[in-house]
């Protein structure tokens, strides 16, 4: 099984003071990943491990934990029950979370097995079946605006599916009706201009 080479960009990432909290855990995770048939890169400012140019797993840290994010984790067999769906709206990716380097060491053989399985999954050509835009909930406040304003409905339907889903998730993410309505009002002009949330 070929082993990937270290990239200096990840060396620099590990020396970054902002990553100091998880340095030991990241270092151990890196050692495990380097023993798998992957190529090490730095993407989105995080260590990323690829197979034939396709992302397999990414390391990232949060306040409470650090994690390996498997890009097609939803398709992986999870015999140890280690994979976590970050939020209910994450369709494909799954995390294995750690709160210490000791946890990484204890799970080293399992981590390697999951990475190798993720490589085999990618090699197989398996694809995640993403929910279509029509499968997402349309918040009542937004539906009311669409129903009362045909031009807004037409503008929304002209957006790319990804932009439509982004708005639906954002609008539905507010717990209170007033907040949902305010979010809709804030982005009406964006929708008319054919823009997404981040544009």
PDB file of N, CA and C in Angstrom, residues 44-129:
ATOM      1  N   UNK A  44      -8.703  24.743   2.038  1.00  0.00           N
ATOM      2  CA  UNK A  44      -9.538  25.541   2.947  1.00  0.00           C
ATOM      3  C   UNK A  44      -8.800  25.780   4.267  1.00  0.00           C
ATOM      4  N   UNK A  45      -7.465  25.813   4.192  1.00  0.00           N
ATOM      5  CA  UNK A  45      -6.641  26.052   5.368  1.00  0.00           C
ATOM      6  C   UNK A  45      -6.546  24.879   6.318  1.00  0.00           C
ATOM      7  N   UNK A  46      -6.975  23.686   5.882  1.00  0.00           N
ATOM      8  CA  UNK A  46      -6.978  22.491   6.737  1.00  0.00           C
ATOM      9  C   UNK A  46      -6.273  21.328   6.022  1.00  0.00           C
ATOM     10  N   UNK A  47      -5.651  20.423   6.799  1.00  0.00           N
ATOM     11  CA  UNK A  47      -5.064  19.229   6.184  1.00  0.00           C
ATOM     12  C   UNK A  47      -6.160  18.382   5.541  1.00  0.00           C
ATOM     13  N   UNK A  48      -5.934  18.016   4.292  1.00  0.00           N
ATOM     14  CA  UNK A  48      -6.906  17.247   3.535  1.00  0.00           C
ATOM     15  C   UNK A  48      -6.189  16.068   2.886  1.00  0.00           C
ATOM     16  N   UNK A  49      -6.835  14.918   2.892  1.00  0.00           N
ATOM     17  CA  UNK A  49      -6.242  13.712   2.325  1.00  0.00           C
ATOM     18  C   UNK A  49      -7.108  13.246   1.165  1.00  0.00           C
ATOM     19  N   UNK A  50      -6.450  13.085   0.006  1.00  0.00           N
ATOM     20  CA  UNK A  50      -7.153  12.814  -1.246  1.00  0.00           C
ATOM     21  C   UNK A  50      -6.788  11.436  -1.792  1.00  0.00           C
ATOM     22  N   UNK A  51      -7.644  10.961  -2.668  1.00  0.00           N
ATOM     23  CA  UNK A  51      -7.344   9.769  -3.456  1.00  0.00           C
ATOM     24  C   UNK A  51      -7.631  10.126  -4.910  1.00  0.00           C
ATOM     25  N   UNK A  52      -6.590  10.055  -5.747  1.00  0.00           N
ATOM     26  CA  UNK A  52      -6.712  10.400  -7.165  1.00  0.00           C
ATOM     27  C   UNK A  52      -7.386  11.751  -7.369  1.00  0.00           C
ATOM     28  N   UNK A  53      -6.979  12.725  -6.544  1.00  0.00           N
ATOM     29  CA  UNK A  53      -7.471  14.095  -6.684  1.00  0.00           C
ATOM     30  C   UNK A  53      -8.832  14.365  -6.077  1.00  0.00           C
ATOM     31  N   UNK A  54      -9.439  13.364  -5.460  1.00  0.00           N
ATOM     32  CA  UNK A  54     -10.765  13.549  -4.847  1.00  0.00           C
ATOM     33  C   UNK A  54     -10.627  13.527  -3.321  1.00  0.00           C
ATOM     34  N   UNK A  55     -11.285  14.461  -2.667  1.00  0.00           N
ATOM     35  CA  UNK A  55     -11.184  14.597  -1.213  1.00  0.00           C
ATOM     36  C   UNK A  55     -11.785  13.381  -0.509  1.00  0.00           C
ATOM     37  N   UNK A  56     -11.030  12.840   0.442  1.00  0.00           N
ATOM     38  CA  UNK A  56     -11.476  11.688   1.222  1.00  0.00           C
ATOM     39  C   UNK A  56     -11.794  12.100   2.655  1.00  0.00           C
ATOM     40  N   UNK A  57     -10.830  12.785   3.285  1.00  0.00           N
ATOM     41  CA  UNK A  57     -10.999  13.145   4.693  1.00  0.00           C
ATOM     42  C   UNK A  57     -10.233  14.431   4.984  1.00  0.00           C
ATOM     43  N   UNK A  58     -10.793  15.236   5.875  1.00  0.00           N
ATOM     44  CA  UNK A  58     -10.248  16.542   6.231  1.00  0.00           C
ATOM     45  C   UNK A  58     -10.128  16.605   7.749  1.00  0.00           C
ATOM     46  N   UNK A  59      -9.045  17.200   8.254  1.00  0.00           N
ATOM     47  CA  UNK A  59      -8.894  17.409   9.702  1.00  0.00           C
ATOM     48  C   UNK A  59      -9.309  18.834  10.035  1.00  0.00           C
ATOM     49  N   UNK A  60     -10.102  18.989  11.086  1.00  0.00           N
ATOM     50  CA  UNK A  60     -10.447  20.348  11.513  1.00  0.00           C
ATOM     51  C   UNK A  60     -10.719  20.370  13.011  1.00  0.00           C
ATOM     52  N   UNK A  61     -10.522  21.562  13.591  1.00  0.00           N
ATOM     53  CA  UNK A  61     -10.688  21.717  15.026  1.00  0.00           C
ATOM     54  C   UNK A  61     -11.767  22.709  15.383  1.00  0.00           C
ATOM     55  N   UNK A  62     -12.409  22.448  16.501  1.00  0.00           N
ATOM     56  CA  UNK A  62     -13.437  23.328  17.044  1.00  0.00           C
ATOM     57  C   UNK A  62     -13.077  23.602  18.500  1.00  0.00           C
ATOM     58  N   UNK A  63     -13.878  24.385  19.163  1.00  0.00           N
ATOM     59  CA  UNK A  63     -13.597  24.709  20.563  1.00  0.00           C
ATOM     60  C   UNK A  63     -13.665  23.466  21.448  1.00  0.00           C
ATOM     61  N   UNK A  64     -14.683  22.640  21.245  1.00  0.00           N
ATOM     62  CA  UNK A  64     -14.932  21.490  22.121  1.00  0.00           C
ATOM     63  C   UNK A  64     -14.255  20.198  21.660  1.00  0.00           C
ATOM     64  N   UNK A  65     -13.931  20.108  20.378  1.00  0.00           N
ATOM     65  CA  UNK A  65     -13.369  18.865  19.848  1.00  0.00           C
ATOM     66  C   UNK A  65     -12.631  19.127  18.536  1.00  0.00           C
ATOM     67  N   UNK A  66     -11.823  18.154  18.132  1.00  0.00           N
ATOM     68  CA  UNK A  66     -11.276  18.167  16.781  1.00  0.00           C
ATOM     69  C   UNK A  66     -11.856  16.949  16.075  1.00  0.00           C
ATOM     70  N   UNK A  67     -11.744  16.926  14.746  1.00  0.00           N
ATOM     71  CA  UNK A  67     -12.428  15.864  14.016  1.00  0.00           C
ATOM     72  C   UNK A  67     -11.752  15.522  12.704  1.00  0.00           C
ATOM     73  N   UNK A  68     -12.028  14.302  12.265  1.00  0.00           N
ATOM     74  CA  UNK A  68     -11.783  13.891  10.890  1.00  0.00           C
ATOM     75  C   UNK A  68     -13.140  13.968  10.203  1.00  0.00           C
ATOM     76  N   UNK A  69     -13.210  14.682   9.088  1.00  0.00           N
ATOM     77  CA  UNK A  69     -14.453  14.817   8.345  1.00  0.00           C
ATOM     78  C   UNK A  69     -14.337  13.976   7.072  1.00  0.00           C
ATOM     79  N   UNK A  70     -15.137  12.928   6.987  1.00  0.00           N
ATOM     80  CA  UNK A  70     -15.165  12.067   5.812  1.00  0.00           C
ATOM     81  C   UNK A  70     -16.174  12.637   4.822  1.00  0.00           C
ATOM     82  N   UNK A  71     -15.719  12.984   3.620  1.00  0.00           N
ATOM     83  CA  UNK A  71     -16.589  13.694   2.679  1.00  0.00           C
ATOM     84  C   UNK A  71     -17.784  12.867   2.221  1.00  0.00           C
ATOM     85  N   UNK A  72     -17.642  11.542   2.194  1.00  0.00           N
ATOM     86  CA  UNK A  72     -18.766  10.667   1.830  1.00  0.00           C
ATOM     87  C   UNK A  72     -19.104   9.746   3.001  1.00  0.00           C
ATOM     88  N   UNK A  73     -18.965  10.268   4.199  1.00  0.00           N
ATOM     89  CA  UNK A  73     -19.177   9.467   5.396  1.00  0.00           C
ATOM     90  C   UNK A  73     -20.542   8.829   5.506  1.00  0.00           C
ATOM     91  N   UNK A  74     -21.554   9.455   4.903  1.00  0.00           N
ATOM     92  CA  UNK A  74     -22.909   8.899   4.959  1.00  0.00           C
ATOM     93  C   UNK A  74     -22.983   7.540   4.278  1.00  0.00           C
ATOM     94  N   UNK A  75     -22.041   7.254   3.380  1.00  0.00           N
ATOM     95  CA  UNK A  75     -22.033   5.980   2.664  1.00  0.00           C
ATOM     96  C   UNK A  75     -21.140   4.926   3.320  1.00  0.00           C
ATOM     97  N   UNK A  76     -20.361   5.345   4.303  1.00  0.00           N
ATOM     98  CA  UNK A  76     -19.434   4.408   4.941  1.00  0.00           C
ATOM     99  C   UNK A  76     -20.148   3.456   5.892  1.00  0.00           C
ATOM    100  N   UNK A  77     -19.696   2.220   5.905  1.00  0.00           N
ATOM    101  CA  UNK A  77     -20.118   1.277   6.928  1.00  0.00           C
ATOM    102  C   UNK A  77     -19.530   1.787   8.245  1.00  0.00           C
ATOM    103  N   UNK A  78     -20.303   1.798   9.303  1.00  0.00           N
ATOM    104  CA  UNK A  78     -19.861   2.371  10.590  1.00  0.00           C
ATOM    105  C   UNK A  78     -19.980   1.332  11.699  1.00  0.00           C
ATOM    106  N   UNK A  79     -19.167   0.254  11.633  1.00  0.00           N
ATOM    107  CA  UNK A  79     -19.321  -0.838  12.590  1.00  0.00           C
ATOM    108  C   UNK A  79     -19.063  -0.447  14.043  1.00  0.00           C
ATOM    109  N   UNK A  80     -18.265   0.587  14.264  1.00  0.00           N
ATOM    110  CA  UNK A  80     -17.943   1.013  15.630  1.00  0.00           C
ATOM    111  C   UNK A  80     -18.830   2.145  16.123  1.00  0.00           C
ATOM    112  N   UNK A  81     -19.720   2.628  15.258  1.00  0.00           N
ATOM    113  CA  UNK A  81     -20.602   3.727  15.660  1.00  0.00           C
ATOM    114  C   UNK A  81     -19.849   5.019  15.935  1.00  0.00           C
ATOM    115  N   UNK A  82     -18.791   5.282  15.171  1.00  0.00           N
ATOM    116  CA  UNK A  82     -17.951   6.456  15.407  1.00  0.00           C
ATOM    117  C   UNK A  82     -18.387   7.691  14.630  1.00  0.00           C
ATOM    118  N   UNK A  83     -19.121   7.509  13.551  1.00  0.00           N
ATOM    119  CA  UNK A  83     -19.431   8.625  12.666  1.00  0.00           C
ATOM    120  C   UNK A  83     -20.588   9.481  13.183  1.00  0.00           C
ATOM    121  N   UNK A  84     -20.382  10.788  13.126  1.00  0.00           N
ATOM    122  CA  UNK A  84     -21.353  11.756  13.639  1.00  0.00           C
ATOM    123  C   UNK A  84     -21.783  12.677  12.496  1.00  0.00           C
ATOM    124  N   UNK A  85     -23.099  12.910  12.385  1.00  0.00           N
ATOM    125  CA  UNK A  85     -23.627  13.891  11.434  1.00  0.00           C
ATOM    126  C   UNK A  85     -23.575  15.245  12.134  1.00  0.00           C
ATOM    127  N   UNK A  86     -22.823  16.179  11.569  1.00  0.00           N
ATOM    128  CA  UNK A  86     -22.566  17.450  12.244  1.00  0.00           C
ATOM    129  C   UNK A  86     -23.845  18.220  12.552  1.00  0.00           C
ATOM    130  N   UNK A  87     -24.721  18.339  11.570  1.00  0.00           N
ATOM    131  CA  UNK A  87     -26.049  18.909  11.777  1.00  0.00           C
ATOM    132  C   UNK A  87     -27.022  18.116  10.916  1.00  0.00           C
ATOM    133  N   UNK A  88     -28.305  18.271  11.150  1.00  0.00           N
ATOM    134  CA  UNK A  88     -29.298  17.492  10.402  1.00  0.00           C
ATOM    135  C   UNK A  88     -29.307  17.841   8.918  1.00  0.00           C
ATOM    136  N   UNK A  89     -28.756  19.010   8.554  1.00  0.00           N
ATOM    137  CA  UNK A  89     -28.760  19.414   7.150  1.00  0.00           C
ATOM    138  C   UNK A  89     -27.538  18.936   6.369  1.00  0.00           C
ATOM    139  N   UNK A  90     -26.544  18.363   7.057  1.00  0.00           N
ATOM    140  CA  UNK A  90     -25.368  17.831   6.368  1.00  0.00           C
ATOM    141  C   UNK A  90     -25.761  16.498   5.746  1.00  0.00           C
ATOM    142  N   UNK A  91     -25.675  16.414   4.428  1.00  0.00           N
ATOM    143  CA  UNK A  91     -26.152  15.223   3.740  1.00  0.00           C
ATOM    144  C   UNK A  91     -25.074  14.154   3.576  1.00  0.00           C
ATOM    145  N   UNK A  92     -23.866  14.517   3.159  1.00  0.00           N
ATOM    146  CA  UNK A  92     -22.859  13.518   2.794  1.00  0.00           C
ATOM    147  C   UNK A  92     -21.791  13.302   3.856  1.00  0.00           C
ATOM    148  N   UNK A  93     -21.278  14.365   4.427  1.00  0.00           N
ATOM    149  CA  UNK A  93     -20.119  14.269   5.311  1.00  0.00           C
ATOM    150  C   UNK A  93     -20.484  13.740   6.696  1.00  0.00           C
ATOM    151  N   UNK A  94     -19.522  13.067   7.304  1.00  0.00           N
ATOM    152  CA  UNK A  94     -19.647  12.606   8.691  1.00  0.00           C
ATOM    153  C   UNK A  94     -18.303  12.793   9.380  1.00  0.00           C
ATOM    154  N   UNK A  95     -18.339  13.025  10.687  1.00  0.00           N
ATOM    155  CA  UNK A  95     -17.126  13.246  11.468  1.00  0.00           C
ATOM    156  C   UNK A  95     -16.846  12.081  12.412  1.00  0.00           C
ATOM    157  N   UNK A  96     -15.562  11.888  12.714  1.00  0.00           N
ATOM    158  CA  UNK A  96     -15.158  11.156  13.918  1.00  0.00           C
ATOM    159  C   UNK A  96     -14.552  12.234  14.805  1.00  0.00           C
ATOM    160  N   UNK A  97     -15.072  12.377  16.015  1.00  0.00           N
ATOM    161  CA  UNK A  97     -14.665  13.461  16.907  1.00  0.00           C
ATOM    162  C   UNK A  97     -13.723  12.962  17.999  1.00  0.00           C
ATOM    163  N   UNK A  98     -12.830  13.865  18.419  1.00  0.00           N
ATOM    164  CA  UNK A  98     -11.853  13.555  19.461  1.00  0.00           C
ATOM    165  C   UNK A  98     -11.725  14.755  20.399  1.00  0.00           C
ATOM    166  N   UNK A  99     -11.519  14.462  21.676  1.00  0.00           N
ATOM    167  CA  UNK A  99     -11.291  15.541  22.637  1.00  0.00           C
ATOM    168  C   UNK A  99      -9.876  15.512  23.196  1.00  0.00           C
ATOM    169  N   UNK A 100      -9.057  14.556  22.736  1.00  0.00           N
ATOM    170  CA  UNK A 100      -7.662  14.479  23.195  1.00  0.00           C
ATOM    171  C   UNK A 100      -6.838  13.608  22.250  1.00  0.00           C
ATOM    172  N   UNK A 101      -5.516  13.780  22.320  1.00  0.00           N
ATOM    173  CA  UNK A 101      -4.605  12.935  21.541  1.00  0.00           C
ATOM    174  C   UNK A 101      -4.687  11.493  22.033  1.00  0.00           C
ATOM    175  N   UNK A 102      -4.986  11.322  23.303  1.00  0.00           N
ATOM    176  CA  UNK A 102      -5.100   9.968  23.875  1.00  0.00           C
ATOM    177  C   UNK A 102      -6.227   9.186  23.196  1.00  0.00           C
ATOM    178  N   UNK A 103      -7.342   9.870  22.923  1.00  0.00           N
ATOM    179  CA  UNK A 103      -8.451   9.223  22.213  1.00  0.00           C
ATOM    180  C   UNK A 103      -8.034   8.785  20.820  1.00  0.00           C
ATOM    181  N   UNK A 104      -7.250   9.628  20.143  1.00  0.00           N
ATOM    182  CA  UNK A 104      -6.769   9.284  18.803  1.00  0.00           C
ATOM    183  C   UNK A 104      -5.915   8.020  18.873  1.00  0.00           C
ATOM    184  N   UNK A 105      -5.016   7.967  19.833  1.00  0.00           N
ATOM    185  CA  UNK A 105      -4.145   6.798  19.995  1.00  0.00           C
ATOM    186  C   UNK A 105      -4.969   5.544  20.243  1.00  0.00           C
ATOM    187  N   UNK A 106      -5.965   5.646  21.097  1.00  0.00           N
ATOM    188  CA  UNK A 106      -6.797   4.483  21.443  1.00  0.00           C
ATOM    189  C   UNK A 106      -7.578   3.968  20.234  1.00  0.00           C
ATOM    190  N   UNK A 107      -7.917   4.867  19.320  1.00  0.00           N
ATOM    191  CA  UNK A 107      -8.729   4.487  18.155  1.00  0.00           C
ATOM    192  C   UNK A 107      -7.916   4.362  16.868  1.00  0.00           C
ATOM    193  N   UNK A 108      -6.599   4.369  16.976  1.00  0.00           N
ATOM    194  CA  UNK A 108      -5.732   4.431  15.795  1.00  0.00           C
ATOM    195  C   UNK A 108      -6.065   3.375  14.743  1.00  0.00           C
ATOM    196  N   UNK A 109      -6.231   2.126  15.144  1.00  0.00           N
ATOM    197  CA  UNK A 109      -6.493   1.080  14.149  1.00  0.00           C
ATOM    198  C   UNK A 109      -7.870   1.261  13.502  1.00  0.00           C
ATOM    199  N   UNK A 110      -8.843   1.710  14.288  1.00  0.00           N
ATOM    200  CA  UNK A 110     -10.174   1.967  13.728  1.00  0.00           C
ATOM    201  C   UNK A 110     -10.136   3.147  12.753  1.00  0.00           C
ATOM    202  N   UNK A 111      -9.411   4.201  13.118  1.00  0.00           N
ATOM    203  CA  UNK A 111      -9.306   5.380  12.258  1.00  0.00           C
ATOM    204  C   UNK A 111      -8.708   4.979  10.906  1.00  0.00           C
ATOM    205  N   UNK A 112      -7.633   4.209  10.962  1.00  0.00           N
ATOM    206  CA  UNK A 112      -6.993   3.767   9.722  1.00  0.00           C
ATOM    207  C   UNK A 112      -7.966   2.934   8.887  1.00  0.00           C
ATOM    208  N   UNK A 113      -8.701   2.052   9.531  1.00  0.00           N
ATOM    209  CA  UNK A 113      -9.660   1.203   8.812  1.00  0.00           C
ATOM    210  C   UNK A 113     -10.739   2.057   8.136  1.00  0.00           C
ATOM    211  N   UNK A 114     -11.205   3.113   8.804  1.00  0.00           N
ATOM    212  CA  UNK A 114     -12.226   3.981   8.223  1.00  0.00           C
ATOM    213  C   UNK A 114     -11.660   4.761   7.025  1.00  0.00           C
ATOM    214  N   UNK A 115     -10.414   5.235   7.135  1.00  0.00           N
ATOM    215  CA  UNK A 115      -9.808   5.963   6.015  1.00  0.00           C
ATOM    216  C   UNK A 115      -9.633   5.031   4.811  1.00  0.00           C
ATOM    217  N   UNK A 116      -9.130   3.831   5.059  1.00  0.00           N
ATOM    218  CA  UNK A 116      -8.956   2.860   3.966  1.00  0.00           C
ATOM    219  C   UNK A 116     -10.310   2.525   3.341  1.00  0.00           C
ATOM    220  N   UNK A 117     -11.337   2.358   4.173  1.00  0.00           N
ATOM    221  CA  UNK A 117     -12.681   2.076   3.655  1.00  0.00           C
ATOM    222  C   UNK A 117     -13.189   3.252   2.815  1.00  0.00           C
ATOM    223  N   UNK A 118     -12.875   4.475   3.234  1.00  0.00           N
ATOM    224  CA  UNK A 118     -13.299   5.664   2.480  1.00  0.00           C
ATOM    225  C   UNK A 118     -12.595   5.723   1.123  1.00  0.00           C
ATOM    226  N   UNK A 119     -11.324   5.309   1.085  1.00  0.00           N
ATOM    227  CA  UNK A 119     -10.594   5.248  -0.186  1.00  0.00           C
ATOM    228  C   UNK A 119     -11.245   4.212  -1.102  1.00  0.00           C
ATOM    229  N   UNK A 120     -11.566   3.053  -0.556  1.00  0.00           N
ATOM    230  CA  UNK A 120     -12.201   1.991  -1.358  1.00  0.00           C
ATOM    231  C   UNK A 120     -13.571   2.442  -1.867  1.00  0.00           C
ATOM    232  N   UNK A 121     -14.289   3.175  -1.032  1.00  0.00           N
ATOM    233  CA  UNK A 121     -15.585   3.719  -1.444  1.00  0.00           C
ATOM    234  C   UNK A 121     -15.409   4.662  -2.629  1.00  0.00           C
ATOM    235  N   UNK A 122     -14.402   5.532  -2.546  1.00  0.00           N
ATOM    236  CA  UNK A 122     -14.129   6.468  -3.642  1.00  0.00           C
ATOM    237  C   UNK A 122     -13.705   5.708  -4.897  1.00  0.00           C
ATOM    238  N   UNK A 123     -12.890   4.692  -4.721  1.00  0.00           N
ATOM    239  CA  UNK A 123     -12.424   3.882  -5.855  1.00  0.00           C
ATOM    240  C   UNK A 123     -13.600   3.200  -6.569  1.00  0.00           C
ATOM    241  N   UNK A 124     -14.625   2.858  -5.793  1.00  0.00           N
ATOM    242  CA  UNK A 124     -15.787   2.163  -6.352  1.00  0.00           C
ATOM    243  C   UNK A 124     -16.672   3.078  -7.206  1.00  0.00           C
ATOM    244  N   UNK A 125     -16.473   4.400  -7.047  1.00  0.00           N
ATOM    245  CA  UNK A 125     -17.292   5.351  -7.797  1.00  0.00           C
ATOM    246  C   UNK A 125     -18.631   5.653  -7.147  1.00  0.00           C
ATOM    247  N   UNK A 126     -18.842   5.217  -5.909  1.00  0.00           N
ATOM    248  CA  UNK A 126     -20.113   5.441  -5.214  1.00  0.00           C
ATOM    249  C   UNK A 126     -20.402   6.939  -5.088  1.00  0.00           C
ATOM    250  N   UNK A 127     -21.657   7.286  -5.251  1.00  0.00           N
ATOM    251  CA  UNK A 127     -22.090   8.687  -5.169  1.00  0.00           C
ATOM    252  C   UNK A 127     -23.152   8.844  -4.082  1.00  0.00           C
ATOM    253  N   UNK A 128     -23.108   9.976  -3.402  1.00  0.00           N
ATOM    254  CA  UNK A 128     -24.123  10.296  -2.406  1.00  0.00           C
ATOM    255  C   UNK A 128     -25.375  10.785  -3.127  1.00  0.00           C
ATOM    256  N   UNK A 129     -26.539  10.251  -2.745  1.00  0.00           N
ATOM    257  CA  UNK A 129     -27.816  10.702  -3.309  1.00  0.00           C
ATOM    258  C   UNK A 129     -28.273  11.921  -2.507  1.00  0.00           C
TER     259      UNK A 129
END
